[in-house]
Structure formats: C-alpha cells, structure tokens
Coordinates of C-alpha atoms and ligand atoms in Angstrom, one line a residue:
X1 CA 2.4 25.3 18.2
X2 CA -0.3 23.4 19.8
X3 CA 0.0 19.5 19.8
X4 CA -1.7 17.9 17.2
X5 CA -4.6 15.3 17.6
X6 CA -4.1 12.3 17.5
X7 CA -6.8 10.6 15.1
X8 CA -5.9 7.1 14.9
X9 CA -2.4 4.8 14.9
X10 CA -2.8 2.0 13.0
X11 CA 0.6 -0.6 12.4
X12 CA 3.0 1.6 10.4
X13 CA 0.8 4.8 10.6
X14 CA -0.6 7.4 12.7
X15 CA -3.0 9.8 11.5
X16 CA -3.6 13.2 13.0
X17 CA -5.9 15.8 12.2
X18 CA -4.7 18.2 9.0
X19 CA -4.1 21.7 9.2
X20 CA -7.4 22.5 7.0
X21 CA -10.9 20.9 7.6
X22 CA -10.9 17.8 5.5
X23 CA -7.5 17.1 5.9
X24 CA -5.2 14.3 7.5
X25 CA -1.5 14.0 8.6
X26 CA -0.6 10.7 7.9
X27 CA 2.9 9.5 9.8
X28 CA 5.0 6.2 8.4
X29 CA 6.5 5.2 11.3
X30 CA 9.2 2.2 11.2
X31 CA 7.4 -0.4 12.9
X32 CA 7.0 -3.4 10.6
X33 CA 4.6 -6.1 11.2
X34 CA 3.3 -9.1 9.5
X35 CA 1.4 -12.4 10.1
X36 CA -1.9 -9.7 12.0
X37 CA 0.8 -8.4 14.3
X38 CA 2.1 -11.4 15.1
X39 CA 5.6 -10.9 14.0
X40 CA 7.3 -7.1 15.1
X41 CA 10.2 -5.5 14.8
X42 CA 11.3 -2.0 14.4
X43 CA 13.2 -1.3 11.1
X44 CA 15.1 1.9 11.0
X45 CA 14.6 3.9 7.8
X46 CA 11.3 2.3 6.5
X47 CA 9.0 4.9 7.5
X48 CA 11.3 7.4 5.2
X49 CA 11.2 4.9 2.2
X50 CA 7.9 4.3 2.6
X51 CA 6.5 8.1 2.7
X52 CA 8.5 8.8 -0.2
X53 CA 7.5 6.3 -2.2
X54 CA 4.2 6.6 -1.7
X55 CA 4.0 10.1 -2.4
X56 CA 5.5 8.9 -5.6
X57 CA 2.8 6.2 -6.6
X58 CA 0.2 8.2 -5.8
X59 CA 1.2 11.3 -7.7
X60 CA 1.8 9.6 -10.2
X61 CA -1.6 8.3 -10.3
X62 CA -3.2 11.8 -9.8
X63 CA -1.3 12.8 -13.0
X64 CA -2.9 10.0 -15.1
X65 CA -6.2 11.0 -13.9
X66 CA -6.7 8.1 -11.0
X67 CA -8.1 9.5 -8.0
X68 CA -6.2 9.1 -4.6
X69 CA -6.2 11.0 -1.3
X70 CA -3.1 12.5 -1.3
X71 CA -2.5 16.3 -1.4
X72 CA 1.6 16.7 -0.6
X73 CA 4.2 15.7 1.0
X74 CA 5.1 17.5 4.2
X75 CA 8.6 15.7 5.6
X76 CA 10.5 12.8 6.0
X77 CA 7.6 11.3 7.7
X78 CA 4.7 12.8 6.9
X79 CA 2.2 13.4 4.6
X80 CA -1.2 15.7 4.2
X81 CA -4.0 13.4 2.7
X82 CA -7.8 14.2 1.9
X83 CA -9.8 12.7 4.8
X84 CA -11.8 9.9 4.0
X85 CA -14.0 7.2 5.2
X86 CA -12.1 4.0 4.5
X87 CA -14.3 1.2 2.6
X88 CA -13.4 -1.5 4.7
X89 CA -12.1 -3.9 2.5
X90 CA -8.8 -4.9 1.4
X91 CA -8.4 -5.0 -2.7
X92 CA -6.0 -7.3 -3.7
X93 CA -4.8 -7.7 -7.7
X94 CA -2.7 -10.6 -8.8
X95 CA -0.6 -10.5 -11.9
X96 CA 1.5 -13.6 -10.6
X97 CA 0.4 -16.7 -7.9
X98 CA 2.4 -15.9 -4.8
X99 CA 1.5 -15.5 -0.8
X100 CA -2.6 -16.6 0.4
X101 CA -3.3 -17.5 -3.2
X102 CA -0.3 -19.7 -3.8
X103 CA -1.2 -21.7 -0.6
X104 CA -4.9 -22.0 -0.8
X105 CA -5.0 -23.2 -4.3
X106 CA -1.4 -24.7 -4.6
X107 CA -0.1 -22.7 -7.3
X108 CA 3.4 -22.4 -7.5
X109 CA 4.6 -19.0 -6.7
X110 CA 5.8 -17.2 -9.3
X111 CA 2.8 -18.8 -11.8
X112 CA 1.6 -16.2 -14.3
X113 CA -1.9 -15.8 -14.0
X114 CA -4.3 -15.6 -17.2
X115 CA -5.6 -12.5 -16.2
X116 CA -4.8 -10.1 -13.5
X117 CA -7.3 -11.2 -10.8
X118 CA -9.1 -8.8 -8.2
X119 CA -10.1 -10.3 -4.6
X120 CA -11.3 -8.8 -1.4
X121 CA -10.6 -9.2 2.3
X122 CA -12.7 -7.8 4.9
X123 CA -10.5 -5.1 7.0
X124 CA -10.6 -6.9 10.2
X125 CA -7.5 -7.4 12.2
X126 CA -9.7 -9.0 15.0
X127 CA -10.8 -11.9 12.0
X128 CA -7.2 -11.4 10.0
X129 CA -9.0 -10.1 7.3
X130 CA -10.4 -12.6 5.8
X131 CA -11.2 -13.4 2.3
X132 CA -14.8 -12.3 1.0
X133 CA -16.9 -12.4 -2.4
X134 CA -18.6 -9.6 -3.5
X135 CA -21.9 -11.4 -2.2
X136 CA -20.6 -10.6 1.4
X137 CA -19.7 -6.9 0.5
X138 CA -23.5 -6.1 -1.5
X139 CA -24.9 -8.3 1.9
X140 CA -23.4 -6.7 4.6
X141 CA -23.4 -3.2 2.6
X142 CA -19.9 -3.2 2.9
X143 CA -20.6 -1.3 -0.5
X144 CA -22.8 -0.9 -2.9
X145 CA -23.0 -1.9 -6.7
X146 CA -21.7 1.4 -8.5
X147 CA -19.0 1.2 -5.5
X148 CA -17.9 -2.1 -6.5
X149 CA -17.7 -1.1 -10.4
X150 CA -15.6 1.6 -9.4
X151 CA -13.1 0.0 -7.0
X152 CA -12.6 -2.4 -9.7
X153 CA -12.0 -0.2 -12.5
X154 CA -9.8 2.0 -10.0
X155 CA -7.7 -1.5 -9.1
X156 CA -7.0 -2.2 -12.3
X157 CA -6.2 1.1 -13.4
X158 CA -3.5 1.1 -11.0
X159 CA -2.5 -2.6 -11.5
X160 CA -1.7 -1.2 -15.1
X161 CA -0.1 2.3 -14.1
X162 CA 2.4 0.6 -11.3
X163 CA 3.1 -2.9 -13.3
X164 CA 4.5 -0.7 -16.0
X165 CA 6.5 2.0 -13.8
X166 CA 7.8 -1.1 -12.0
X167 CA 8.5 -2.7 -15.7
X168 CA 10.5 0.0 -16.7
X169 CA 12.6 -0.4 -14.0
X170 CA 13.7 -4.5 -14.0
X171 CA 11.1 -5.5 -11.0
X172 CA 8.0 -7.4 -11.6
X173 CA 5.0 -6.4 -9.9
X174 CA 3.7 -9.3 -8.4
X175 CA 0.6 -8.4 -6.6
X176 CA -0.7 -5.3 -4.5
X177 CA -2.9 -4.6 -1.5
X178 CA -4.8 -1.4 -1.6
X179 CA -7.8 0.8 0.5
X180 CA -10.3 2.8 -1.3
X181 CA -11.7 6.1 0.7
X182 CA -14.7 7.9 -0.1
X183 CA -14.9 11.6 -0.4
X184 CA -17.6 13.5 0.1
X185 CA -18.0 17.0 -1.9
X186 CA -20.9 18.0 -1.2
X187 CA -23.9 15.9 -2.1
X188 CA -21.6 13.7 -4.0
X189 CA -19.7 11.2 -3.1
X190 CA -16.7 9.9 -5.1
X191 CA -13.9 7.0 -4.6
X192 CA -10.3 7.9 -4.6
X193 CA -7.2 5.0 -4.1
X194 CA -6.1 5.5 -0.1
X195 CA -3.6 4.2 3.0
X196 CA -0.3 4.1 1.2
X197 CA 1.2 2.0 -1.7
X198 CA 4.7 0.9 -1.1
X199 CA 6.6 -2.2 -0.8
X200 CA 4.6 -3.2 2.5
X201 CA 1.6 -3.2 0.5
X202 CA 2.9 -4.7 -2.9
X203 CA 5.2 -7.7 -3.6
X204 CA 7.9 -6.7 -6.3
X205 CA 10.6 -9.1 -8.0
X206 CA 13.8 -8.4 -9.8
X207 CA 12.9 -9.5 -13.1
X208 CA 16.4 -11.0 -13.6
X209 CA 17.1 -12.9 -10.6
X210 CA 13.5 -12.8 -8.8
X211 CA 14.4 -11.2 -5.6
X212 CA 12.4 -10.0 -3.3
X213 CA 11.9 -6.2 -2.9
X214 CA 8.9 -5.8 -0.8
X215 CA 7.9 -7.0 2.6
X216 CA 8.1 -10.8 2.1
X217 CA 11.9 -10.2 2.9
X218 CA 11.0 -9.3 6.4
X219 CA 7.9 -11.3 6.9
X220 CA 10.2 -14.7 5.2
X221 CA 13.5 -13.6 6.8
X222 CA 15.0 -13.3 3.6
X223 CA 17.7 -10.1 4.4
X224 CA 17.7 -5.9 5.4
X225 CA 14.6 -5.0 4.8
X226 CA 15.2 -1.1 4.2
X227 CA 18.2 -2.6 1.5
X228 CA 15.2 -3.9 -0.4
X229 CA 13.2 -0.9 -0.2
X230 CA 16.2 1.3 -1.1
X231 CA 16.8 -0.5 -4.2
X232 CA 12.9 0.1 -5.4
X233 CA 13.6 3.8 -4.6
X234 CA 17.0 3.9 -6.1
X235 CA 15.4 2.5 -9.1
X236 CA 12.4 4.7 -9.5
X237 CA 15.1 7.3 -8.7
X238 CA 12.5 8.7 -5.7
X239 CA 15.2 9.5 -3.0
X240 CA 18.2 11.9 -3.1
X241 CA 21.8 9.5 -3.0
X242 CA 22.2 10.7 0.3
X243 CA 19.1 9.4 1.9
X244 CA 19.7 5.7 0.8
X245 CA 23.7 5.7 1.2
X246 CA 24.3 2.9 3.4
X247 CA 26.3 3.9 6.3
X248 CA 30.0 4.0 5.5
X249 CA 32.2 2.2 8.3
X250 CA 35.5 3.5 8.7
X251 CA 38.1 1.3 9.2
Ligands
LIG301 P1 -1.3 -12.3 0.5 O1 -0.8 -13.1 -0.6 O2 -0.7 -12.5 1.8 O3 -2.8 -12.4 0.5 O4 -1.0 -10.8 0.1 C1 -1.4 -10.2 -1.1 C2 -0.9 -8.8 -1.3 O5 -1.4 -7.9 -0.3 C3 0.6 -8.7 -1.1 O6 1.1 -7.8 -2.0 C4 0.8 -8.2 0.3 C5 -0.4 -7.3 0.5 N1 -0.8 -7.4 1.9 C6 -1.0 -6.2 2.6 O7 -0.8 -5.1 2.1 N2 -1.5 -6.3 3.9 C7 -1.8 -7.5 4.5 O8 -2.2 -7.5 5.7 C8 -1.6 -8.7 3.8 C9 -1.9 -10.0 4.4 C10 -1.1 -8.6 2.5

C-alpha cells in the first residue's frame, strides 16, 4: 500500500490524508504536552485512551443531533474524520473556576460558577493562545456573526451532553477546550465540533473525593496519567477490560 501523506502533526496528533476526498486520518499519538510545549514526556497508552474516547464523545454527540467531524473509528490509533478548515480559536466553557480563570481573577478552584461561561483563545502556539473577546474574532474576521451564534450554541450544547454523561458516572465536568471546523457542501457551509474531546482537552473530578482525571495530573504532577484516563474509560465503560488491565507483575 502506498505511504500515506502526511498532512500535518500537531502535539498529540498527526493528520494524514483519508482514503476518500474530504477525508482525514487523524493519529493520537502518546506524546503529552503542557505549559505551550514546554513540559514533554511520552506516556504510554494515552494515544489508545484518548482515540477511544473520543470516538465515544463525539458519537455520542452525532446521535443527539450535534454536528462533529467524525466518521469512524479505524484502530487503536486512528480515526477517519471529515476534513475541515479549523476556526482558529480555542472555545473554552466553564462550569466550575479552575486553571487560567482561577488565576487571573482569583477564584478558588473548584468555585461553582453562576452560569456555565464561554471564552475564547486565539489558536496560536507562537502567542500561547491567548485570551480574546469576540471584538477581536468579528475584527480580525476570525469569524463572522452567524459563526459566533453557532459556536456558542454548539458549546453549550455539548457542555450539557458531556456534563451529564460525566454526571452519570461520579466525575464532575469541570471545564472543556474544544475546535470548531467548517464544512463545506457545496455552496454551504456549516460548523461541526472538531480535534478531539478527551481528558487532554477537558478537566474532570471525582465527584466524591475531587480527583483529578484529566490532564492536570500530568501537567501538576499529581500521579499516572494513563491510570486517570483508564478510570474515565472504565467508567463510561468505553474500553474492553483487557485494554485498561494494568500490567500484572509476577512475583
Ligand atoms: P485553562 O484553565 O488552562 O485555560 O484550560 C481550560 C480548559 O481548556 C481545560 O479543560 C484544559 C483545556 N485546554 C486545552 O485543551 N488546551 C490547552 O492548550 C489549554 C491551555 C487548555
């Protein structure tokens, strides 16, 4: 089989081009890094989790009607998504004070917040995607007005779809990072979620004893990182036993 192209490699992906016109191969590889790159390391296993369990959020959100990119699963690694030009912003929504927000307006992590709230950074790794108002997005045509609507309805939407699958299963959805593609079928264009959502991209508390299940625990140093991501799979019963057993050591 001829070697497929390469498209782009990002920090925990690589994108190649799809089998069918319109189509991407997106690959989780185990590379985990935080602070723009400035902390690395390579953790064994998280590229699996992570493929799974975004196949699963984002399936889930093409059952209830909420447009992503995703088309299947392919492998361990891989997945086949809808090519799509990536609005370059981050969308961030808040159900609880915790990371940036905690430390630029010195709320206590862990604060409930009246309402979930919706920010956006510009995707610039050059900058470290820094924090914007929509003034900057209409300015700098970042997108449009009907865009914005859109992205906002579509954020909440899934704030509400993964804060209750995440409910249902003791952990607290915290806050979430997600991308927003555009798609374009013919003379229209329409939105659909993007990138991935897994516990890189969200942060995610046991409701019981508030530990942390998501990327903090590498970026903080807080414990085995693919432990925490197992336990959100086990949970949302996404991987088969054997994938998650922890080696066994003999003796
Ligand atoms: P923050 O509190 O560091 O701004 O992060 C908010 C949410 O966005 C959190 O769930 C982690 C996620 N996130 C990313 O997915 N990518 C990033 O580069 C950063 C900084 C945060």
């Amino acid at each position: 089989m001829a070697r497929r192209k390469k498209i782009y490699e990002g920090k925990a992906k690589i994108l190649y081009e799809g089998p069918e016109p319109g189509t991407i191969v997106q690959y989780f590889k185990d590379d985990a890094t935080a602070f723009n790159a400035e902390k690395k390391d390579v953790i064994e296993g998280k590229g699996v989790l992570n493929n799974r369990l975004s196949e699963f959020f984002m399936t889930g959100l093409n059952q209830i009607g909420v447009p992503t990119h995703f088309i299947r699963r392919l492998n361990m690694r891989e997945q086949l998504v809808r090519n799509c030009e990536i609005i370059p912003l981050e969308v961030i929504v808040r159900n609880y004070a915790a990371g940036s927000m905690s430390k630029r307006l010195g709320i206590a992590e862990g604060t409930q917040l009246p309402r979930p709230i919706v920010e956006y950074c510009y995707k610039d790794d050059s900058l470290g995607d820094p924090l914007v108002t929509e003034e900057h997005i209409a300015a700098f045509g970042w997108a449009g007005q009907q865009d914005m609507d859109d992205i906002l309805s579509l954020a909440l939407r899934v704030n509400d779809f993964l804060s209750g699958v995440m409910l249902a299963v003791g952990i607290r959805l915290v806050d979430f990072k997600i991308e927003i593609g555009r798609i374009y079928d013919g003379d229209f264009q329409r939105l659909v979620v993007a990138d991935e959502i897994s516990p890189d991209s969200c942060r995610l508390w046991d409701i019981e004893t508030g530990q942390k299940l998501d990327k903090d625990v590498f970026r903080r140093d807080l414990g085995n990182l693919t432990d925490a991501y197992s336990e959100v799979a086990r949970r949302l019963g996404v991987m088969p036993k054997s994938a998650v057993a922890k080696p066994t050591l003999i003796n």
